[in-house]
Short mmCIF file of C-alpha atoms and ligand atoms in Angstrom, two decimals:
data_model
loop_
_atom_site.label_atom_id
_atom_site.label_comp_id
_atom_site.label_asym_id
_atom_site.label_seq_id
_atom_site.Cartn_x
_atom_site.Cartn_y
_atom_site.Cartn_z
CA MET A 1 73.53 130.03 22.66
CA GLN A 2 75.66 129.91 25.78
CA VAL A 3 76.98 132.95 27.45
CA PRO A 4 78.73 131.98 30.97
CA LEU A 5 78.91 134.57 33.54
CA LEU A 6 82.47 134.50 33.25
CA ASP A 7 84.88 133.03 30.70
CA LEU A 8 88.59 133.62 31.47
CA THR A 9 89.89 131.51 29.08
CA LEU A 10 89.31 133.61 26.26
CA GLN A 11 91.51 136.36 28.10
CA TYR A 12 94.19 133.66 28.62
CA ARG A 13 94.37 132.88 24.79
CA GLY A 14 94.92 136.63 23.97
CA ILE A 15 97.70 136.99 26.12
CA ALA A 16 99.38 133.57 26.37
CA THR A 17 102.51 134.32 24.26
CA GLU A 18 102.94 137.26 26.41
CA VAL A 19 102.98 135.68 29.77
CA MET A 20 104.17 132.22 29.07
CA PRO A 21 107.95 133.01 28.25
CA GLU A 22 108.48 134.94 31.29
CA LEU A 23 106.81 132.31 33.61
CA LEU A 24 109.05 129.63 31.99
CA THR A 25 112.31 131.98 32.79
CA ILE A 26 111.08 132.14 36.45
CA ILE A 27 110.49 128.15 36.75
CA GLU A 28 114.00 127.57 34.99
CA GLU A 29 115.91 130.07 37.51
CA GLN A 30 113.64 128.72 40.61
CA ARG A 31 113.35 131.99 42.01
CA PHE A 32 109.69 132.09 43.16
CA ILE A 33 109.50 134.63 46.48
CA LEU A 34 109.60 138.11 46.26
CA GLY A 35 112.56 139.18 44.26
CA PRO A 36 112.85 141.30 40.95
CA VAL A 37 109.88 140.50 39.43
CA VAL A 38 107.63 141.47 42.52
CA ASP A 39 109.64 144.28 42.89
CA ARG A 40 108.77 145.71 39.25
CA PHE A 41 105.15 144.96 39.62
CA GLU A 42 105.19 147.22 42.57
CA ARG A 43 106.82 150.17 40.81
CA GLU A 44 104.35 149.53 37.88
CA MET A 45 101.42 150.03 40.12
CA GLU A 46 102.90 152.70 41.82
CA ALA A 47 102.88 154.47 38.39
CA TYR A 48 99.61 153.19 37.17
CA LEU A 49 97.44 154.39 40.10
CA GLY A 50 99.76 157.40 40.76
CA VAL A 51 100.64 156.39 44.56
CA ARG A 52 103.95 156.40 46.58
CA HIS A 53 103.91 152.88 47.76
CA ALA A 54 102.59 149.53 46.46
CA VAL A 55 103.55 146.37 48.52
CA GLY A 56 102.34 143.22 47.20
CA CYS A 57 100.98 140.05 49.38
CA ALA A 58 99.54 137.09 48.92
CA SER A 59 95.69 137.88 48.76
CA GLY A 60 93.21 140.62 48.71
CA THR A 61 91.73 139.58 51.99
CA ASP A 62 95.56 139.91 53.51
CA ALA A 63 95.89 143.24 51.80
CA ILE A 64 92.98 144.42 54.03
CA LEU A 65 94.56 142.80 57.09
CA LEU A 66 97.98 143.66 56.72
CA ALA A 67 96.81 147.51 56.60
CA LEU A 68 94.69 147.01 59.59
CA ARG A 69 97.80 145.58 61.50
CA ALA A 70 99.96 148.69 59.89
CA PHE A 71 97.35 150.92 61.41
CA ASP A 72 98.03 149.29 64.80
CA CYS A 73 93.93 148.16 64.65
CA GLY A 74 93.35 145.39 67.14
CA ARG A 75 91.65 144.61 70.29
CA ASP A 76 89.45 147.08 71.66
CA ASP A 77 89.37 149.14 68.20
CA GLU A 78 86.22 149.11 66.01
CA VAL A 79 86.05 149.52 62.21
CA VAL A 80 83.07 151.03 60.21
CA THR A 81 82.20 149.23 56.96
CA SER A 82 79.39 148.08 54.84
CA PRO A 83 77.43 144.94 55.65
CA PHE A 84 76.72 144.43 51.65
CA THR A 85 80.15 143.19 50.60
CA PHE A 86 82.38 140.15 50.33
CA PHE A 87 82.82 138.48 53.47
CA ALA A 88 86.72 139.06 53.66
CA THR A 89 85.96 142.94 54.48
CA ALA A 90 84.64 142.14 57.79
CA GLY A 91 86.30 138.85 58.27
CA ALA A 92 90.09 140.40 58.21
CA ILE A 93 88.44 143.19 60.79
CA HIS A 94 87.74 140.19 63.13
CA ASN A 95 91.05 138.58 62.44
CA VAL A 96 92.97 141.08 63.62
CA GLY A 97 91.12 141.16 66.79
CA ALA A 98 89.20 144.07 65.99
CA ARG A 99 85.13 144.70 66.21
CA PRO A 100 83.36 144.98 62.77
CA VAL A 101 80.78 147.90 63.28
CA PHE A 102 78.34 147.77 60.12
CA ALA A 103 76.52 150.99 58.59
CA ASP A 104 73.80 150.91 55.83
CA ILE A 105 74.25 151.61 52.09
CA LEU A 106 73.22 153.83 49.45
CA PRO A 107 70.12 152.32 47.32
CA GLY A 108 71.87 153.62 44.26
CA THR A 109 75.26 152.56 44.01
CA PHE A 110 75.05 150.03 47.14
CA ASN A 111 78.17 151.93 48.44
CA LEU A 112 78.65 152.56 51.96
CA ASP A 113 76.53 155.52 53.01
CA PRO A 114 79.02 158.39 54.49
CA ALA A 115 76.26 159.74 56.74
CA ALA A 116 75.73 156.52 58.41
CA ALA A 117 79.04 155.54 58.47
CA GLU A 118 79.67 158.83 60.56
CA ALA A 119 76.75 157.83 62.50
CA ALA A 120 78.10 154.54 63.73
CA VAL A 121 81.59 156.13 64.67
CA THR A 122 82.46 156.07 68.31
CA GLU A 123 85.50 156.95 70.54
CA ARG A 124 86.42 153.55 69.69
CA THR A 125 86.83 153.61 66.04
CA ARG A 126 90.14 153.25 64.49
CA VAL A 127 89.46 152.64 60.79
CA VAL A 128 86.40 153.56 58.38
CA MET A 129 86.67 151.07 55.41
CA PRO A 130 84.66 152.08 52.74
CA VAL A 131 84.15 149.04 49.73
CA HIS A 132 84.26 150.19 46.10
CA LEU A 133 81.44 147.74 45.12
CA PHE A 134 81.01 146.10 41.73
CA GLY A 135 83.65 148.49 40.34
CA GLN A 136 82.51 152.18 41.25
CA MET A 137 84.33 154.10 44.18
CA ALA A 138 82.21 155.04 47.08
CA ASP A 139 82.14 158.77 47.77
CA MET A 140 85.84 159.01 48.59
CA PRO A 141 85.89 162.88 49.41
CA ALA A 142 83.21 162.28 51.90
CA PHE A 143 84.98 159.74 53.62
CA ARG A 144 88.18 161.43 53.58
CA ALA A 145 86.62 164.52 55.33
CA LEU A 146 84.93 162.15 57.78
CA ALA A 147 88.09 160.48 58.67
CA GLY A 148 89.72 163.81 59.34
CA ARG A 149 86.89 165.04 61.53
CA HIS A 150 87.30 162.15 63.57
CA GLY A 151 90.85 161.21 63.46
CA VAL A 152 90.51 157.97 62.31
CA SER A 153 92.44 156.02 59.31
CA LEU A 154 90.72 155.54 56.21
CA LEU A 155 91.04 152.24 54.42
CA GLU A 156 89.65 151.58 50.93
CA ASP A 157 88.40 148.06 49.96
CA ALA A 158 89.38 148.63 46.39
CA ALA A 159 89.24 144.72 45.63
CA GLN A 160 86.76 145.13 42.66
CA ALA A 161 87.50 148.71 41.73
CA ILE A 162 91.19 149.02 40.34
CA GLY A 163 91.30 152.06 38.17
CA ALA A 164 87.79 152.98 38.96
CA ARG A 165 87.78 156.79 38.99
CA GLN A 166 85.63 159.60 40.59
CA ARG A 167 85.81 163.14 39.54
CA VAL A 168 86.78 165.70 42.32
CA ASP A 169 86.85 169.19 41.89
CA GLY A 170 87.24 168.94 38.11
CA GLU A 171 89.96 166.40 38.34
CA TRP A 172 89.69 162.63 38.05
CA ILE A 173 90.88 160.61 40.95
CA THR A 174 91.29 156.92 41.58
CA THR A 175 91.48 154.10 44.15
CA GLY A 176 94.32 154.19 46.60
CA THR A 177 94.95 158.07 46.22
CA LEU A 178 92.75 159.39 48.76
CA GLY A 179 92.79 156.77 51.57
CA ASP A 180 95.67 156.42 53.79
CA ALA A 181 95.93 152.59 52.39
CA CYS A 182 93.96 150.83 50.05
CA ALA A 183 93.40 147.00 49.56
CA PHE A 184 93.57 145.41 45.94
CA SER A 185 92.63 141.74 45.01
CA PHE A 186 94.21 140.01 41.97
CA PHE A 187 91.88 136.76 42.81
CA PRO A 188 91.20 135.65 38.79
CA THR A 189 87.71 136.88 38.66
CA LYS A 190 88.81 140.39 39.62
CA ASN A 191 89.33 142.87 36.50
CA LEU A 192 93.20 142.38 37.03
CA GLY A 193 93.56 138.91 37.74
CA ALA A 194 96.34 136.60 38.77
CA PHE A 195 97.01 132.88 37.74
CA GLY A 196 95.90 132.00 41.33
CA ASP A 197 95.64 134.20 44.87
CA ALA A 198 97.48 137.36 45.00
CA GLY A 199 96.97 140.93 46.34
CA MET A 200 98.48 144.43 47.03
CA THR A 201 98.10 147.09 49.70
CA VAL A 202 99.02 150.78 48.49
CA ALA A 203 99.58 153.60 51.07
CA ILE A 204 100.55 156.99 50.89
CA ASP A 205 102.79 157.18 54.26
CA ASP A 206 106.47 155.98 54.42
CA GLY A 207 105.96 154.76 57.78
CA THR A 208 102.73 152.39 56.76
CA ALA A 209 104.42 151.17 53.83
CA GLU A 210 107.37 150.12 55.82
CA ARG A 211 105.17 148.45 58.12
CA LEU A 212 103.57 146.63 55.60
CA ARG A 213 106.70 145.45 54.33
CA LYS A 214 108.06 144.20 57.48
CA LEU A 215 104.47 142.24 58.45
CA ARG A 216 104.18 140.34 54.91
CA VAL A 217 107.53 138.90 55.84
CA HIS A 218 106.86 137.57 60.03
CA GLY A 219 107.53 141.07 61.35
CA GLY A 220 110.91 141.35 60.71
CA ARG A 221 113.08 144.12 58.82
CA GLN A 222 116.04 141.24 59.07
CA MET A 223 115.96 137.82 58.53
CA TYR A 224 115.51 135.72 61.81
CA HIS A 225 115.06 139.51 63.99
CA HIS A 226 111.40 139.98 64.49
CA GLU A 227 110.18 143.25 66.01
CA GLU A 228 106.73 142.11 66.16
CA VAL A 229 104.92 139.07 64.74
CA GLY A 230 103.77 139.31 61.03
CA TYR A 231 102.38 136.60 58.72
CA ASN A 232 103.69 134.66 55.56
CA SER A 233 101.99 136.93 53.02
CA ARG A 234 104.20 137.43 49.98
CA LEU A 235 103.33 137.89 46.56
CA ASP A 236 104.56 134.74 44.10
CA SER A 237 107.11 135.99 41.36
CA LEU A 238 104.97 133.72 39.13
CA GLN A 239 101.72 135.64 40.09
CA ALA A 240 103.89 139.30 39.69
CA ALA A 241 104.84 138.20 36.23
CA VAL A 242 101.37 137.06 35.18
CA LEU A 243 100.25 140.53 36.61
CA SER A 244 102.82 142.65 34.82
CA ALA A 245 101.74 141.13 31.60
CA LYS A 246 98.38 141.86 32.19
CA LEU A 247 98.44 145.33 33.48
CA PRO A 248 99.22 147.02 30.20
CA HIS A 249 95.93 145.45 28.66
CA LEU A 250 93.75 146.62 32.08
CA LYS A 251 92.27 149.99 30.82
CA GLY A 252 91.14 148.40 27.32
CA TRP A 253 89.44 145.41 29.24
CA SER A 254 87.90 147.97 31.37
CA ASP A 255 86.79 150.02 28.68
CA ALA A 256 85.38 146.99 27.06
CA ARG A 257 83.41 146.08 30.12
CA ARG A 258 81.98 150.02 30.03
CA ARG A 259 80.96 149.36 26.43
CA ASN A 260 79.13 146.15 27.25
CA ALA A 261 77.42 147.85 30.22
CA ALA A 262 76.37 150.73 28.14
CA PHE A 263 74.81 148.36 25.51
CA TYR A 264 72.78 146.68 28.75
CA ASP A 265 71.57 150.02 29.91
CA GLN A 266 70.19 151.16 26.77
CA ALA A 267 68.60 147.69 25.67
CA LEU A 268 67.40 147.21 29.20
CA ALA A 269 65.74 150.65 29.90
CA GLY A 270 62.08 151.15 30.51
CA ILE A 271 61.90 147.48 31.67
CA GLY A 272 59.25 147.97 34.58
CA GLY A 273 60.79 145.68 37.64
CA ILE A 274 64.16 145.90 36.98
CA GLN A 275 66.84 148.93 37.79
CA THR A 276 69.94 148.64 35.61
CA PRO A 277 73.14 150.07 37.64
CA VAL A 278 73.26 153.74 38.86
CA VAL A 279 76.47 155.24 38.28
CA GLY A 280 77.16 158.70 39.63
CA GLU A 281 77.80 161.58 37.24
CA ASP A 282 81.06 162.08 38.57
CA HIS A 283 82.11 158.33 38.56
CA GLU A 284 83.47 156.36 36.01
CA SER A 285 82.96 152.44 37.20
CA ILE A 286 85.15 149.66 35.98
CA TYR A 287 81.96 147.16 35.88
CA ASN A 288 83.72 143.98 38.05
CA GLN A 289 79.93 143.28 38.29
CA TYR A 290 76.78 144.51 36.09
CA THR A 291 74.33 144.23 38.86
CA LEU A 292 70.72 144.63 38.19
CA ARG A 293 67.90 145.28 40.91
CA VAL A 294 65.05 143.03 40.27
CA GLY A 295 61.74 143.83 42.47
CA ASP A 296 58.65 142.08 43.40
CA GLY A 297 60.63 139.02 44.60
CA ARG A 298 61.51 138.02 40.96
CA ARG A 299 65.15 137.93 41.10
CA ASP A 300 65.83 134.01 41.69
CA ALA A 301 62.68 133.27 38.48
CA LEU A 302 64.85 135.78 36.45
CA ALA A 303 68.05 133.77 37.39
CA ASP A 304 66.36 130.29 36.68
CA PHE A 305 64.82 131.57 33.33
CA LEU A 306 68.03 132.82 32.39
CA ARG A 307 69.93 129.62 33.29
CA GLU A 308 67.36 127.71 31.15
CA ARG A 309 68.33 129.77 28.19
CA GLY A 310 71.81 129.04 28.64
CA VAL A 311 72.74 132.43 30.29
CA GLY A 312 74.78 132.86 33.45
CA SER A 313 74.23 135.06 36.33
CA GLY A 314 75.04 135.62 39.83
CA VAL A 315 73.83 136.85 43.28
CA TYR A 316 76.48 138.94 44.93
CA TYR A 317 75.49 138.50 48.15
CA PRO A 318 72.72 136.87 49.14
CA VAL A 319 73.42 137.29 53.00
CA PRO A 320 74.46 140.67 54.33
CA LEU A 321 77.33 140.53 56.95
CA HIS A 322 75.38 141.73 59.70
CA LEU A 323 73.22 138.24 59.93
CA GLN A 324 76.23 136.06 58.95
CA GLU A 325 75.95 133.35 61.76
CA CYS A 326 79.85 133.92 62.68
CA PHE A 327 79.07 137.30 63.36
CA ALA A 328 76.03 136.69 65.81
CA TYR A 329 78.07 137.61 68.72
CA LEU A 330 78.09 141.30 67.27
CA GLY A 331 74.40 141.28 68.48
CA TYR A 332 72.71 142.86 65.12
CA CYS A 333 69.27 141.72 64.06
CA GLU A 334 66.91 141.65 60.88
CA GLY A 335 65.90 145.05 60.02
CA GLN A 336 68.66 146.89 61.00
CA PHE A 337 70.31 147.83 57.71
CA PRO A 338 67.07 147.89 55.45
CA GLU A 339 68.88 148.32 52.48
CA SER A 340 71.67 146.12 52.50
CA GLU A 341 68.93 143.69 53.14
CA ARG A 342 67.07 144.85 50.37
CA ALA A 343 69.92 144.57 48.04
CA CYS A 344 70.69 141.04 49.03
CA ARG A 345 67.02 139.92 47.89
CA GLU A 346 67.01 141.99 44.76
CA VAL A 347 70.48 142.04 43.10
CA LEU A 348 71.48 139.65 39.91
CA SER A 349 74.67 140.09 37.98
CA LEU A 350 74.87 139.62 34.59
CA PRO A 351 77.80 138.46 32.11
CA VAL A 352 79.97 141.85 31.30
CA PHE A 353 83.44 140.56 30.49
CA PRO A 354 85.48 142.13 27.84
CA GLU A 355 85.40 139.02 25.53
CA LEU A 356 81.67 138.92 25.31
CA THR A 357 80.32 139.16 21.49
CA PRO A 358 77.51 141.50 20.07
CA ALA A 359 75.43 138.56 19.67
CA GLN A 360 75.98 137.25 23.08
CA LEU A 361 75.08 140.75 24.41
CA GLU A 362 72.20 140.69 22.37
CA TYR A 363 71.04 137.33 23.39
CA VAL A 364 71.46 138.33 27.26
CA ALA A 365 69.10 141.37 26.94
CA GLU A 366 66.65 139.81 24.87
CA SER A 367 66.44 137.12 27.36
CA VAL A 368 66.00 139.42 30.31
CA ARG A 369 63.23 141.35 28.08
CA ALA A 370 61.34 137.88 27.34
CA PHE A 371 61.32 136.81 30.84
CA PHE A 372 59.58 140.66 31.50
CA GLY A 373 57.21 139.81 28.55
CA GLU A 374 58.59 142.75 26.89
C1 PLP B 1 87.49 139.73 46.54
C2 PLP B 1 87.29 140.79 47.12
C3 PLP B 1 88.26 140.53 48.71
C4 PLP B 1 89.28 139.47 49.22
O1 PLP B 1 89.93 139.41 47.94
P1 PLP B 1 90.89 137.77 47.73
O2 PLP B 1 92.13 138.39 46.82
O3 PLP B 1 89.89 136.86 47.34
O4 PLP B 1 91.20 137.52 49.10
C5 PLP B 1 87.78 141.43 49.78
N1 PLP B 1 86.92 142.30 49.62
C6 PLP B 1 86.09 142.22 48.39
C7 PLP B 1 84.99 143.56 48.28
C8 PLP B 1 86.29 141.71 47.22
O5 PLP B 1 85.42 141.39 46.22
#
């Protein structure tokens, strides 16, 4: 049996008749840049998340970059974030001219540890950026309080966690509602994926939103009049049409991922040598990844074993950002963030996409059990 880590063709077949007519209309009208289809998707996202402002852009990476610029974060500023994340989180900090400052993660959830982040704050810190990794929110009330205590901006990297939830004082909150701004990615492998690159920044504050709208079109409110130097980072009409058509399905897809995760949780329970994902009691993950910890240095052997049996898996991420060659200038060394470094050695993500069949799920679980002789 073949079980790929992700198969997007199945999702496409399910929604093709909803997506394609509008794409053809846009092509026939030849109106590709921003415009009413993008406006509509922005209003839909505001309603979906319950936020005041949603501003589309070209990618999740740019969504972070534009937010940092909107906070006037640049030279001589520091941004505290996690070293166990996709590269773009820290790449965007570097590219606005600021300095990435790392703090270690919590071993259970893989998310930035609020206490460690607070210890890394200095008088130069401008922004704290928790990452909601693998589909589960970082502890947002703790980060909100931290940001308040130190007078810094709070930016969420929610590229992997659109619609994830955390219960705060009995009420569910979602990504983008407690941060000063929040970045989303619509890269095809994210839970809400475009037919190419796309992203979005949401913001609470009117001024921040206005800045974002300006920065994505070269820093001018009016064409050919530029108050500052911005970027060319717009959301295409074609991508917005795809995302609008997919948005009503997002909750159902994330529910299906949770069902698949619950199956694995049960089927893999009790195997010595692995740890299934830890989701906090007050959290609801959207499982962009279902990520095991594999101990005793056996992670790569398990991945090889699964590959031989036709099961795809992925290592997100093999190298922590503080040890990336391009960040050598920051002066970090091995051993500084032991939990992030251990996670890089132990993590292995299994297929969890919504269209997996019961037989495929059973086969994946059986294969993992077989590796451990269970
Ligand atoms: C995917 C991702 C990004 C970047 O998004 P792109 O749309 O690929 O630019 C940023 N941060 C995290 C955590 C991601 O997973």
